[in-house]
Structure formats: structure tokens, C-alpha cells
Amino acid sequence: MKKTSTRLADGRELLYYDARDDVVRDAADPRPLDAVSTTAEVRHDVLLGDTVAIASHRQGRTYHPPADECPLCPSRDGRHSEIPAADYDVAVFENRFPSLAGELGRCEVVCFTSDHDASFADLTAEQAGLVLEAWTDRTADLAEVPGVEQVFCFENRGAEIGVTLQHPHGQIYGYPFVTPRSALMLRSAAGHRAATGRNLFDDVVAGELAEEARVVLEGAHWVAFVPYAAHWPYEVHLYPKRRVPDLRALDEAARTEFPQVYLELLRRFDRIFGPGEPPTPYISAWHQAPFTAEGRDDFALHLELFTIRRTSGKLKFLAGSESGMSVFINDVPPEAAAERLREVAS
């Protein structure tokens, strides 16, 4: 992998990740851009103990542009986008409309491919492996940024999820605090350690492997399963079999196998609801250990992949119980979801 760092016209950092070492990335950004101005702030909720980002400037972000005005496509035929190069493998740049900025963290956009009409599931294993390298490199770099406590790599796919740019891309957040979900996991892991002397994540993975009913697929170094108490209609958790706290600690064997396992999962997601159905909307979220939190060594890196579609043409809405009380009601039994995801294997 070759990494090239450059700057956009307004000073934001742009990084190219290339599979070949001989690629030269020297295209300049000629756009007359004003400096990025944000209103981002972070507020603490004293009742719930969590944190909310307030970012009113995001109201003006790009919203469903036509394909020929996509800001994530390469710059070609006289049209200049966020990517000055005429082609690229993987590109990462600072978001022009960040939810977190400056001393309050960092938000980045990750373009998985220059092909506007592709999806992550269309990537080759080599391309997916390059994205993994980019995620890992950004985690390592952001770990050195003062004030960044946790790195979150994720992808939103589909209009139903709220995606406003159709080009295949994801995002990376560098949070200046431990996220609420991670704090809950750390608390549960600490309680389990105190009660049993064992690691909670290890016991969860071992239990799923032993029971088998919810295992979707298993490789030599990764296992994917629907969790026992799945919140979403179709939800899969993907764990490396050797527990590590974050992407930086994956060994070469796990890195090599990841693309095949992950691409197979994504392709199965697109087949859940049968032929002729539109692509399945999903959120794909890497859970990594916060950098300095107590209990970091007990945390287990894993990816959570889920869809809000519960059946053909119907979405799972977060209504009163979910939104008002954070009590999820799942219409699809986890065992049935796992069976369906096994049925649609390629």
C-alpha cells in the first residue's frame, strides 16, 4: 500500500491509498473554496450521562446531488470534485461538514472506490483489503491526535438509512470522549470479569460457536453470528477469533482472510429478501476499544452489520418503545435470521 497526503483548496487533508507503489498523486484542487467554518459543539446530558454533538452548520451539506455532480467521484472532463485526481483506489479526506471538528474531534469521509455505481459488495478482495488498510492507518494516525479518545469507522448504505450521497463511501469519526455504547460494553465486561474471572467477549464468541444455531459463517480467523439478543431484524456481529482491542492489532492471517468473509456477508445481505428486491440498506460499524479507558485490554474489536428492513418493502421503525425507552422489539427471531443468512450463501 502507498499512502499520499495532500491538501484540498480550503486546507483540509486528503489522503490517497493506492495498491501500487508507483502511482503519483500530484493533482491540485483548483476550486475557489472558502475556509471550513463549523458551529460544532459537544454537550453533556446530565440525566443520561451521555454526550450530544450540536452541529447546525450541517443543515447546508450536499443533499442527493445528481450522479454527474457527485462530489466523491474523481475530477474528470473539466468538473472538479473533492478528489482532484482523475482516478483513485481509496481516498480519505476531512469532511467539509463535520459533526465534530478541531478540539472536539475529527470527521473524515472514506471513498471505497472511484466507481460511482458500485457498492462495497462489488469490490474485489484486493480492493476490500486496501480499505481495511486505510481504516487501520486512520485508526493509528487518529490515536496520536490530542483529545481523540475513540475511533469509529462505519458505512451507511441506502436512502432508507439517510444516505445523502450515493457514491460508495463510509466515514471515520475521532471522538473526544468514550461513546455511550462502548462505555456500556466496558461496564458489562468489567462486571463479568469481576464475577467470573473471564473475558466477556471471549465467552460470548465461545458460546455462539458451541451452540451453532446463530452462526452465519466461520473462517479460520473470523466468525460471524446473529447475537442472542439481536436488536435489529437482520443483525450480524463479526469477530476475529483472536481477541484484539482495535484494528491496529489484527495479525496478518486475520487481515488476509477478512475481505473474503466480509464480502460474503455483504453479498448475503443483498439476497435476504429474494431476487428482484432493491439492495438491502445497512449500517456497518466497527467497534474499537477507546484508547485510554479503564478496561481497554478486555475489549474485543468487532464489526456489527445490520439492516432496518424487516421484510420485503417494510422497514423497522424506532417507535415509542425503542426511541422513548431504548427497549428494542425485534420482529425476526435471531435464530430465524441466522438460518436465512445461511440459506442465501453464494
mmCIF file of C-alpha atoms in Angstrom:
data_model
loop_
_atom_site.group_PDB
_atom_site.id
_atom_site.type_symbol
_atom_site.label_atom_id
_atom_site.label_comp_id
_atom_site.label_asym_id
_atom_site.label_seq_id
_atom_site.Cartn_x
_atom_site.Cartn_y
_atom_site.Cartn_z
ATOM 1 C CA MET A 1 0.000 0.000 0.000
ATOM 2 C CA LYS A 2 1.164 3.533 -0.836
ATOM 3 C CA LYS A 3 -0.176 6.474 1.154
ATOM 4 C CA THR A 4 -0.044 10.025 -0.189
ATOM 5 C CA SER A 5 -1.078 13.065 1.860
ATOM 6 C CA THR A 6 -2.093 16.318 0.189
ATOM 7 C CA ARG A 7 -4.371 19.305 0.817
ATOM 8 C CA LEU A 8 -7.613 20.495 -0.723
ATOM 9 C CA ALA A 9 -8.119 24.139 -1.686
ATOM 10 C CA ASP A 10 -9.574 25.044 1.718
ATOM 11 C CA GLY A 11 -6.762 23.368 3.654
ATOM 12 C CA ARG A 12 -8.476 20.084 4.507
ATOM 13 C CA GLU A 13 -6.300 16.985 4.391
ATOM 14 C CA LEU A 14 -6.785 14.451 1.583
ATOM 15 C CA LEU A 15 -5.167 11.018 1.646
ATOM 16 C CA TYR A 16 -4.823 8.592 -1.245
ATOM 17 C CA TYR A 17 -4.345 4.883 -0.524
ATOM 18 C CA ASP A 18 -3.067 3.027 -3.581
ATOM 19 C CA ALA A 19 -2.436 -0.657 -4.204
ATOM 20 C CA ARG A 20 0.578 0.193 -6.411
ATOM 21 C CA ASP A 21 3.722 1.910 -5.177
ATOM 22 C CA ASP A 22 4.467 3.705 -8.443
ATOM 23 C CA VAL A 23 1.308 5.860 -8.515
ATOM 24 C CA VAL A 24 1.953 9.622 -8.362
ATOM 25 C CA ARG A 25 -0.709 11.779 -6.709
ATOM 26 C CA ASP A 26 0.100 15.408 -7.538
ATOM 27 C CA ALA A 27 -3.221 16.748 -8.908
ATOM 28 C CA ALA A 28 -4.073 20.100 -7.312
ATOM 29 C CA ASP A 29 -7.514 21.256 -6.211
ATOM 30 C CA PRO A 30 -8.312 24.395 -8.273
ATOM 31 C CA ARG A 31 -11.698 25.152 -6.700
ATOM 32 C CA PRO A 32 -12.196 28.581 -5.088
ATOM 33 C CA LEU A 33 -13.250 27.237 -1.687
ATOM 34 C CA ASP A 34 -13.767 29.286 1.437
ATOM 35 C CA ALA A 35 -12.219 28.003 4.651
ATOM 36 C CA VAL A 36 -14.354 25.478 6.518
ATOM 37 C CA SER A 37 -16.456 27.107 9.214
ATOM 38 C CA THR A 38 -18.293 24.989 11.766
ATOM 39 C CA THR A 39 -20.593 25.563 14.716
ATOM 40 C CA ALA A 40 -19.910 22.152 16.241
ATOM 41 C CA GLU A 41 -20.119 21.825 19.994
ATOM 42 C CA VAL A 42 -20.415 18.931 22.419
ATOM 43 C CA ARG A 43 -22.969 18.951 25.225
ATOM 44 C CA HIS A 44 -23.274 16.559 28.164
ATOM 45 C CA ASP A 45 -26.693 15.203 29.126
ATOM 46 C CA VAL A 46 -26.679 15.228 32.926
ATOM 47 C CA LEU A 47 -29.709 12.931 33.169
ATOM 48 C CA LEU A 48 -28.479 10.142 30.905
ATOM 49 C CA GLY A 49 -24.753 10.722 31.300
ATOM 50 C CA ASP A 50 -24.156 10.678 27.550
ATOM 51 C CA THR A 51 -22.985 13.264 25.041
ATOM 52 C CA VAL A 52 -24.674 15.050 22.135
ATOM 53 C CA ALA A 53 -22.937 16.840 19.254
ATOM 54 C CA ILE A 54 -24.690 20.042 18.147
ATOM 55 C CA ALA A 55 -23.784 20.906 14.534
ATOM 56 C CA SER A 56 -26.228 23.331 12.922
ATOM 57 C CA HIS A 57 -23.854 24.052 10.010
ATOM 58 C CA ARG A 58 -24.618 20.574 8.654
ATOM 59 C CA GLN A 59 -28.036 21.777 7.509
ATOM 60 C CA GLY A 60 -26.290 23.130 4.400
ATOM 61 C CA ARG A 61 -24.441 19.947 3.435
ATOM 62 C CA THR A 62 -24.737 18.445 -0.052
ATOM 63 C CA TYR A 63 -28.032 16.588 -0.400
ATOM 64 C CA HIS A 64 -28.785 13.959 -3.069
ATOM 65 C CA PRO A 65 -26.885 15.535 -5.978
ATOM 66 C CA PRO A 66 -27.313 14.012 -9.468
ATOM 67 C CA ALA A 67 -24.685 11.455 -10.430
ATOM 68 C CA ASP A 68 -22.856 13.880 -12.712
ATOM 69 C CA GLU A 69 -22.403 16.296 -9.779
ATOM 70 C CA CYS A 70 -21.280 13.730 -7.194
ATOM 71 C CA PRO A 71 -18.545 15.287 -5.001
ATOM 72 C CA LEU A 72 -16.963 11.870 -4.331
ATOM 73 C CA CYS A 73 -16.286 10.922 -7.941
ATOM 74 C CA PRO A 74 -12.877 11.675 -9.458
ATOM 75 C CA SER A 75 -12.318 15.048 -11.147
ATOM 76 C CA ARG A 76 -12.836 14.462 -14.869
ATOM 77 C CA ASP A 77 -13.924 16.262 -18.039
ATOM 78 C CA GLY A 78 -13.461 19.701 -16.541
ATOM 79 C CA ARG A 79 -15.562 19.040 -13.416
ATOM 80 C CA HIS A 80 -13.740 19.311 -10.094
ATOM 81 C CA SER A 81 -14.828 17.282 -7.072
ATOM 82 C CA GLU A 82 -13.470 16.604 -3.588
ATOM 83 C CA ILE A 83 -10.976 14.230 -5.240
ATOM 84 C CA PRO A 84 -8.663 16.192 -7.603
ATOM 85 C CA ALA A 85 -7.264 13.024 -9.246
ATOM 86 C CA ALA A 86 -8.825 11.601 -12.409
ATOM 87 C CA ASP A 87 -8.959 8.173 -10.746
ATOM 88 C CA TYR A 88 -8.191 6.630 -7.354
ATOM 89 C CA ASP A 89 -8.211 3.374 -5.405
ATOM 90 C CA VAL A 90 -9.239 4.557 -1.921
ATOM 91 C CA ALA A 91 -9.413 8.196 -0.825
ATOM 92 C CA VAL A 92 -9.934 9.705 2.624
ATOM 93 C CA PHE A 93 -10.500 13.381 3.351
ATOM 94 C CA GLU A 94 -11.698 15.651 6.125
ATOM 95 C CA ASN A 95 -15.443 16.195 5.933
ATOM 96 C CA ARG A 96 -16.408 19.707 4.819
ATOM 97 C CA PHE A 97 -19.500 19.477 7.046
ATOM 98 C CA PRO A 98 -18.172 17.727 10.160
ATOM 99 C CA SER A 99 -20.206 16.799 13.222
ATOM 100 C CA LEU A 100 -17.002 17.065 15.258
ATOM 101 C CA ALA A 101 -14.119 19.398 14.487
ATOM 102 C CA GLY A 102 -10.940 20.860 15.938
ATOM 103 C CA GLU A 103 -10.525 20.230 19.649
ATOM 104 C CA LEU A 104 -13.869 18.393 19.585
ATOM 105 C CA GLY A 105 -12.642 15.574 17.342
ATOM 106 C CA ARG A 106 -12.436 14.855 13.650
ATOM 107 C CA CYS A 107 -14.749 13.568 10.905
ATOM 108 C CA GLU A 108 -13.468 12.009 7.691
ATOM 109 C CA VAL A 109 -15.024 10.607 4.516
ATOM 110 C CA VAL A 110 -13.728 7.313 3.078
ATOM 111 C CA CYS A 111 -14.335 6.670 -0.628
ATOM 112 C CA PHE A 112 -14.077 2.919 -1.194
ATOM 113 C CA THR A 113 -13.743 3.109 -4.980
ATOM 114 C CA SER A 114 -13.875 5.652 -7.784
ATOM 115 C CA ASP A 115 -16.774 3.722 -9.392
ATOM 116 C CA HIS A 116 -19.923 5.703 -8.600
ATOM 117 C CA ASP A 117 -22.268 2.817 -9.436
ATOM 118 C CA ALA A 118 -20.530 0.154 -7.362
ATOM 119 C CA SER A 119 -21.102 -0.896 -3.754
ATOM 120 C CA PHE A 120 -18.729 -2.336 -1.185
ATOM 121 C CA ALA A 121 -20.023 -5.809 -2.036
ATOM 122 C CA ASP A 122 -18.847 -5.280 -5.637
ATOM 123 C CA LEU A 123 -15.221 -4.789 -4.593
ATOM 124 C CA THR A 124 -12.594 -7.418 -5.212
ATOM 125 C CA ALA A 125 -10.833 -8.993 -2.239
ATOM 126 C CA GLU A 126 -7.771 -6.873 -3.036
ATOM 127 C CA GLN A 127 -9.835 -3.666 -3.016
ATOM 128 C CA ALA A 128 -11.572 -4.597 0.239
ATOM 129 C CA GLY A 129 -8.195 -5.389 1.757
ATOM 130 C CA LEU A 130 -6.985 -1.911 0.796
ATOM 131 C CA VAL A 131 -9.995 -0.360 2.559
ATOM 132 C CA LEU A 132 -9.093 -2.376 5.659
ATOM 133 C CA GLU A 133 -5.557 -0.982 5.460
ATOM 134 C CA ALA A 134 -6.959 2.546 5.179
ATOM 135 C CA TRP A 135 -9.230 2.018 8.219
ATOM 136 C CA THR A 136 -6.261 0.680 10.178
ATOM 137 C CA ASP A 137 -3.962 3.529 9.144
ATOM 138 C CA ARG A 138 -6.535 6.164 10.063
ATOM 139 C CA THR A 139 -7.070 4.500 13.448
ATOM 140 C CA ALA A 140 -3.322 4.620 14.066
ATOM 141 C CA ASP A 141 -2.999 8.263 12.988
ATOM 142 C CA LEU A 142 -6.041 9.486 14.915
ATOM 143 C CA ALA A 143 -4.828 7.667 18.026
ATOM 144 C CA GLU A 144 -1.978 10.197 18.051
ATOM 145 C CA VAL A 145 -4.240 13.258 17.753
ATOM 146 C CA PRO A 146 -4.530 15.049 21.120
ATOM 147 C CA GLY A 147 -8.030 14.764 22.524
ATOM 148 C CA VAL A 148 -9.215 11.869 20.352
ATOM 149 C CA GLU A 149 -10.362 9.094 22.666
ATOM 150 C CA GLN A 150 -12.018 6.634 20.266
ATOM 151 C CA VAL A 151 -12.089 5.967 16.515
ATOM 152 C CA PHE A 152 -15.252 4.781 14.786
ATOM 153 C CA CYS A 153 -15.114 3.513 11.180
ATOM 154 C CA PHE A 154 -18.531 2.935 9.630
ATOM 155 C CA GLU A 155 -20.628 2.800 6.474
ATOM 156 C CA ASN A 156 -24.233 3.872 5.965
ATOM 157 C CA ARG A 157 -25.697 2.289 2.810
ATOM 158 C CA GLY A 158 -29.080 3.151 1.296
ATOM 159 C CA ALA A 159 -31.528 6.047 1.184
ATOM 160 C CA GLU A 160 -33.612 4.364 3.900
ATOM 161 C CA ILE A 161 -30.671 4.794 6.267
ATOM 162 C CA GLY A 162 -30.478 8.500 5.426
ATOM 163 C CA VAL A 163 -27.551 8.448 2.995
ATOM 164 C CA THR A 164 -27.376 11.708 1.021
ATOM 165 C CA LEU A 165 -24.518 10.759 -1.346
ATOM 166 C CA GLN A 166 -24.952 7.568 -3.374
ATOM 167 C CA HIS A 167 -21.258 7.049 -4.169
ATOM 168 C CA PRO A 168 -19.894 4.035 -2.200
ATOM 169 C CA HIS A 169 -18.303 5.591 0.857
ATOM 170 C CA GLY A 170 -18.089 5.462 4.618
ATOM 171 C CA GLN A 171 -16.954 7.723 7.403
ATOM 172 C CA ILE A 172 -14.476 7.811 10.265
ATOM 173 C CA TYR A 173 -15.154 9.719 13.480
ATOM 174 C CA GLY A 174 -12.480 10.560 16.014
ATOM 175 C CA TYR A 175 -14.490 11.135 19.194
ATOM 176 C CA PRO A 176 -13.131 13.264 22.074
ATOM 177 C CA PHE A 177 -14.979 11.014 24.540
ATOM 178 C CA VAL A 178 -15.884 7.360 25.067
ATOM 179 C CA THR A 179 -19.111 6.671 23.183
ATOM 180 C CA PRO A 180 -22.132 5.522 25.242
ATOM 181 C CA ARG A 181 -22.319 2.056 23.625
ATOM 182 C CA SER A 182 -18.638 1.424 24.249
ATOM 183 C CA ALA A 183 -18.987 2.593 27.841
ATOM 184 C CA LEU A 184 -21.819 0.102 28.351
ATOM 185 C CA MET A 185 -19.748 -2.716 26.861
ATOM 186 C CA LEU A 186 -16.775 -1.830 29.063
ATOM 187 C CA ARG A 187 -19.033 -1.794 32.125
ATOM 188 C CA SER A 188 -20.502 -5.200 31.242
ATOM 189 C CA ALA A 189 -17.033 -6.629 30.585
ATOM 190 C CA ALA A 190 -15.768 -5.335 33.931
ATOM 191 C CA GLY A 191 -18.739 -6.862 35.748
ATOM 192 C CA HIS A 192 -18.226 -10.199 34.007
ATOM 193 C CA ARG A 193 -14.518 -10.175 34.842
ATOM 194 C CA ALA A 194 -15.247 -9.442 38.496
ATOM 195 C CA ALA A 195 -17.892 -12.182 38.707
ATOM 196 C CA THR A 196 -16.178 -14.956 36.728
ATOM 197 C CA GLY A 197 -12.536 -14.011 36.214
ATOM 198 C CA ARG A 198 -13.046 -14.437 32.477
ATOM 199 C CA ASN A 199 -13.386 -12.170 29.467
ATOM 200 C CA LEU A 200 -16.982 -11.409 28.463
ATOM 201 C CA PHE A 201 -16.326 -11.167 24.715
ATOM 202 C CA ASP A 202 -14.403 -14.458 24.707
ATOM 203 C CA ASP A 203 -17.285 -16.165 26.484
ATOM 204 C CA VAL A 204 -19.865 -14.720 24.059
ATOM 205 C CA VAL A 205 -17.933 -15.911 20.999
ATOM 206 C CA ALA A 206 -17.239 -19.336 22.531
ATOM 207 C CA GLY A 207 -20.914 -19.721 23.449
ATOM 208 C CA GLU A 208 -22.099 -18.899 19.926
ATOM 209 C CA LEU A 209 -19.603 -21.328 18.390
ATOM 210 C CA ALA A 210 -20.700 -24.068 20.787
ATOM 211 C CA GLU A 211 -24.432 -23.540 20.233
ATOM 212 C CA GLU A 212 -24.068 -23.072 16.433
ATOM 213 C CA ALA A 213 -27.738 -22.048 15.917
ATOM 214 C CA ARG A 214 -26.921 -18.402 15.262
ATOM 215 C CA VAL A 215 -23.573 -18.807 13.482
ATOM 216 C CA VAL A 216 -23.805 -17.463 9.928
ATOM 217 C CA LEU A 217 -20.341 -18.278 8.643
ATOM 218 C CA GLU A 218 -16.970 -19.226 10.076
ATOM 219 C CA GLY A 219 -13.460 -18.959 8.703
ATOM 220 C CA ALA A 220 -10.109 -19.918 10.137
ATOM 221 C CA HIS A 221 -9.686 -16.480 11.744
ATOM 222 C CA TRP A 222 -13.173 -14.881 11.824
ATOM 223 C CA VAL A 223 -16.655 -15.883 12.943
ATOM 224 C CA ALA A 224 -19.950 -14.150 12.123
ATOM 225 C CA PHE A 225 -23.140 -14.749 14.095
ATOM 226 C CA VAL A 226 -26.517 -13.216 14.862
ATOM 227 C CA PRO A 227 -26.386 -12.212 18.543
ATOM 228 C CA TYR A 228 -28.705 -13.898 21.031
ATOM 229 C CA ALA A 229 -30.480 -10.604 21.814
ATOM 230 C CA ALA A 230 -30.311 -9.011 18.365
ATOM 231 C CA HIS A 231 -31.880 -5.548 18.278
ATOM 232 C CA TRP A 232 -32.410 -5.398 14.504
ATOM 233 C CA PRO A 233 -34.313 -7.732 12.145
ATOM 234 C CA TYR A 234 -31.101 -8.921 10.476
ATOM 235 C CA GLU A 235 -28.009 -8.197 12.548
ATOM 236 C CA VAL A 236 -24.628 -9.928 12.341
ATOM 237 C CA HIS A 237 -21.583 -9.498 14.563
ATOM 238 C CA LEU A 238 -18.197 -10.341 13.045
ATOM 239 C CA TYR A 239 -15.312 -11.137 15.425
ATOM 240 C CA PRO A 240 -11.704 -12.125 14.877
ATOM 241 C CA LYS A 241 -11.145 -15.386 16.729
ATOM 242 C CA ARG A 242 -8.041 -13.944 18.366
ATOM 243 C CA ARG A 243 -9.274 -11.109 20.577
ATOM 244 C CA VAL A 244 -7.658 -7.727 19.897
ATOM 245 C CA PRO A 245 -8.685 -4.233 21.085
ATOM 246 C CA ASP A 246 -8.635 -2.463 17.724
ATOM 247 C CA LEU A 247 -7.760 -2.733 14.032
ATOM 248 C CA ARG A 248 -4.086 -1.987 14.615
ATOM 249 C CA ALA A 249 -3.643 -5.264 16.497
ATOM 250 C CA LEU A 250 -5.002 -7.647 13.837
ATOM 251 C CA ASP A 251 -2.391 -10.146 12.696
ATOM 252 C CA GLU A 252 -1.581 -10.807 9.051
ATOM 253 C CA ALA A 253 -3.649 -14.002 8.888
ATOM 254 C CA ALA A 254 -6.797 -12.185 10.050
ATOM 255 C CA ARG A 255 -6.150 -9.292 7.652
ATOM 256 C CA THR A 256 -5.767 -11.691 4.751
ATOM 257 C CA GLU A 257 -8.990 -13.573 5.472
ATOM 258 C CA PHE A 258 -11.150 -10.547 6.322
ATOM 259 C CA PRO A 259 -12.028 -9.462 2.738
ATOM 260 C CA GLN A 260 -13.427 -12.845 1.760
ATOM 261 C CA VAL A 261 -15.528 -13.157 4.919
ATOM 262 C CA TYR A 262 -16.815 -9.590 4.901
ATOM 263 C CA LEU A 263 -17.636 -9.507 1.193
ATOM 264 C CA GLU A 264 -19.574 -12.754 1.556
ATOM 265 C CA LEU A 265 -21.589 -11.248 4.416
ATOM 266 C CA LEU A 266 -22.457 -8.150 2.400
ATOM 267 C CA ARG A 267 -23.486 -10.227 -0.614
ATOM 268 C CA ARG A 268 -25.726 -12.375 1.582
ATOM 269 C CA PHE A 269 -27.358 -9.231 2.944
ATOM 270 C CA ASP A 270 -28.321 -8.249 -0.588
ATOM 271 C CA ARG A 271 -30.000 -11.652 -1.062
ATOM 272 C CA ILE A 272 -32.000 -11.764 2.184
ATOM 273 C CA PHE A 273 -35.287 -10.642 0.657
ATOM 274 C CA GLY A 274 -35.089 -12.575 -2.582
ATOM 275 C CA PRO A 275 -34.451 -11.821 -6.274
ATOM 276 C CA GLY A 276 -35.741 -8.570 -7.704
ATOM 277 C CA GLU A 277 -35.535 -6.737 -4.374
ATOM 278 C CA PRO A 278 -33.589 -3.457 -4.186
ATOM 279 C CA PRO A 279 -30.201 -3.505 -2.442
ATOM 280 C CA THR A 280 -30.527 -4.016 1.289
ATOM 281 C CA PRO A 281 -29.947 -0.827 3.293
ATOM 282 C CA TYR A 282 -27.493 -1.361 6.129
ATOM 283 C CA ILE A 283 -25.164 0.139 8.692
ATOM 284 C CA SER A 284 -21.746 -1.435 9.116
ATOM 285 C CA ALA A 285 -19.962 -0.350 12.292
ATOM 286 C CA TRP A 286 -16.510 -1.170 13.661
ATOM 287 C CA HIS A 287 -16.377 -1.257 17.459
ATOM 288 C CA GLN A 288 -12.870 -0.460 18.679
ATOM 289 C CA ALA A 289 -11.596 -0.017 22.221
ATOM 290 C CA PRO A 290 -11.213 3.562 23.462
ATOM 291 C CA PHE A 291 -7.547 4.455 23.733
ATOM 292 C CA THR A 292 -7.207 5.296 27.433
ATOM 293 C CA ALA A 293 -10.361 3.945 29.080
ATOM 294 C CA GLU A 294 -10.078 1.574 32.004
ATOM 295 C CA GLY A 295 -10.682 -1.987 30.832
ATOM 296 C CA ARG A 296 -9.351 -1.372 27.300
ATOM 297 C CA ASP A 297 -7.463 -4.685 27.312
ATOM 298 C CA ASP A 298 -10.709 -6.560 27.966
ATOM 299 C CA PHE A 299 -12.451 -5.008 24.939
ATOM 300 C CA ALA A 300 -12.796 -7.004 21.715
ATOM 301 C CA LEU A 301 -12.665 -5.462 18.264
ATOM 302 C CA HIS A 302 -15.720 -6.473 16.242
ATOM 303 C CA LEU A 303 -17.904 -5.310 13.394
ATOM 304 C CA GLU A 304 -21.683 -5.025 13.667
ATOM 305 C CA LEU A 305 -23.679 -5.191 10.432
ATOM 306 C CA PHE A 306 -27.440 -4.664 10.446
ATOM 307 C CA THR A 307 -30.378 -3.608 8.303
ATOM 308 C CA ILE A 308 -33.515 -1.652 9.188
ATOM 309 C CA ARG A 309 -35.548 -3.619 6.601
ATOM 310 C CA ARG A 310 -37.584 -6.278 8.412
ATOM 311 C CA THR A 311 -39.243 -7.868 5.387
ATOM 312 C CA SER A 312 -39.808 -7.077 1.721
ATOM 313 C CA GLY A 313 -40.925 -3.457 1.380
ATOM 314 C CA LYS A 314 -41.173 -2.862 5.137
ATOM 315 C CA LEU A 315 -38.799 -1.061 7.469
ATOM 316 C CA LYS A 316 -38.174 -1.429 11.173
ATOM 317 C CA PHE A 317 -39.026 1.977 12.655
ATOM 318 C CA LEU A 318 -37.731 3.085 16.038
ATOM 319 C CA ALA A 319 -41.080 3.983 17.560
ATOM 320 C CA GLY A 320 -42.229 4.568 21.143
ATOM 321 C CA SER A 321 -40.532 1.723 22.996
ATOM 322 C CA GLU A 322 -37.243 1.988 21.093
ATOM 323 C CA SER A 323 -36.960 5.780 20.845
ATOM 324 C CA GLY A 324 -38.666 6.636 24.101
ATOM 325 C CA MET A 325 -37.281 3.939 26.391
ATOM 326 C CA SER A 326 -34.403 2.289 24.445
ATOM 327 C CA VAL A 327 -36.211 -1.072 24.644
ATOM 328 C CA PHE A 328 -35.993 -2.719 21.233
ATOM 329 C CA ILE A 329 -38.715 -5.013 19.916
ATOM 330 C CA ASN A 330 -37.411 -7.333 17.210
ATOM 331 C CA ASP A 331 -39.883 -8.900 14.746
ATOM 332 C CA VAL A 332 -37.410 -11.525 13.474
ATOM 333 C CA PRO A 333 -36.134 -14.209 15.892
ATOM 334 C CA PRO A 334 -32.309 -14.238 15.806
ATOM 335 C CA GLU A 335 -32.250 -17.968 15.039
ATOM 336 C CA ALA A 336 -34.532 -17.432 12.025
ATOM 337 C CA ALA A 337 -32.371 -14.549 10.807
ATOM 338 C CA ALA A 338 -29.251 -16.707 11.054
ATOM 339 C CA GLU A 339 -30.937 -19.551 9.184
ATOM 340 C CA ARG A 340 -31.947 -17.183 6.377
ATOM 341 C CA LEU A 341 -28.402 -15.786 6.124
ATOM 342 C CA ARG A 342 -27.075 -19.332 5.831
ATOM 343 C CA GLU A 343 -29.640 -20.172 3.139
ATOM 344 C CA VAL A 344 -28.537 -17.339 0.871
ATOM 345 C CA ALA A 345 -24.874 -18.336 0.792
ATOM 346 C CA SER A 346 -23.241 -17.843 -2.572
#
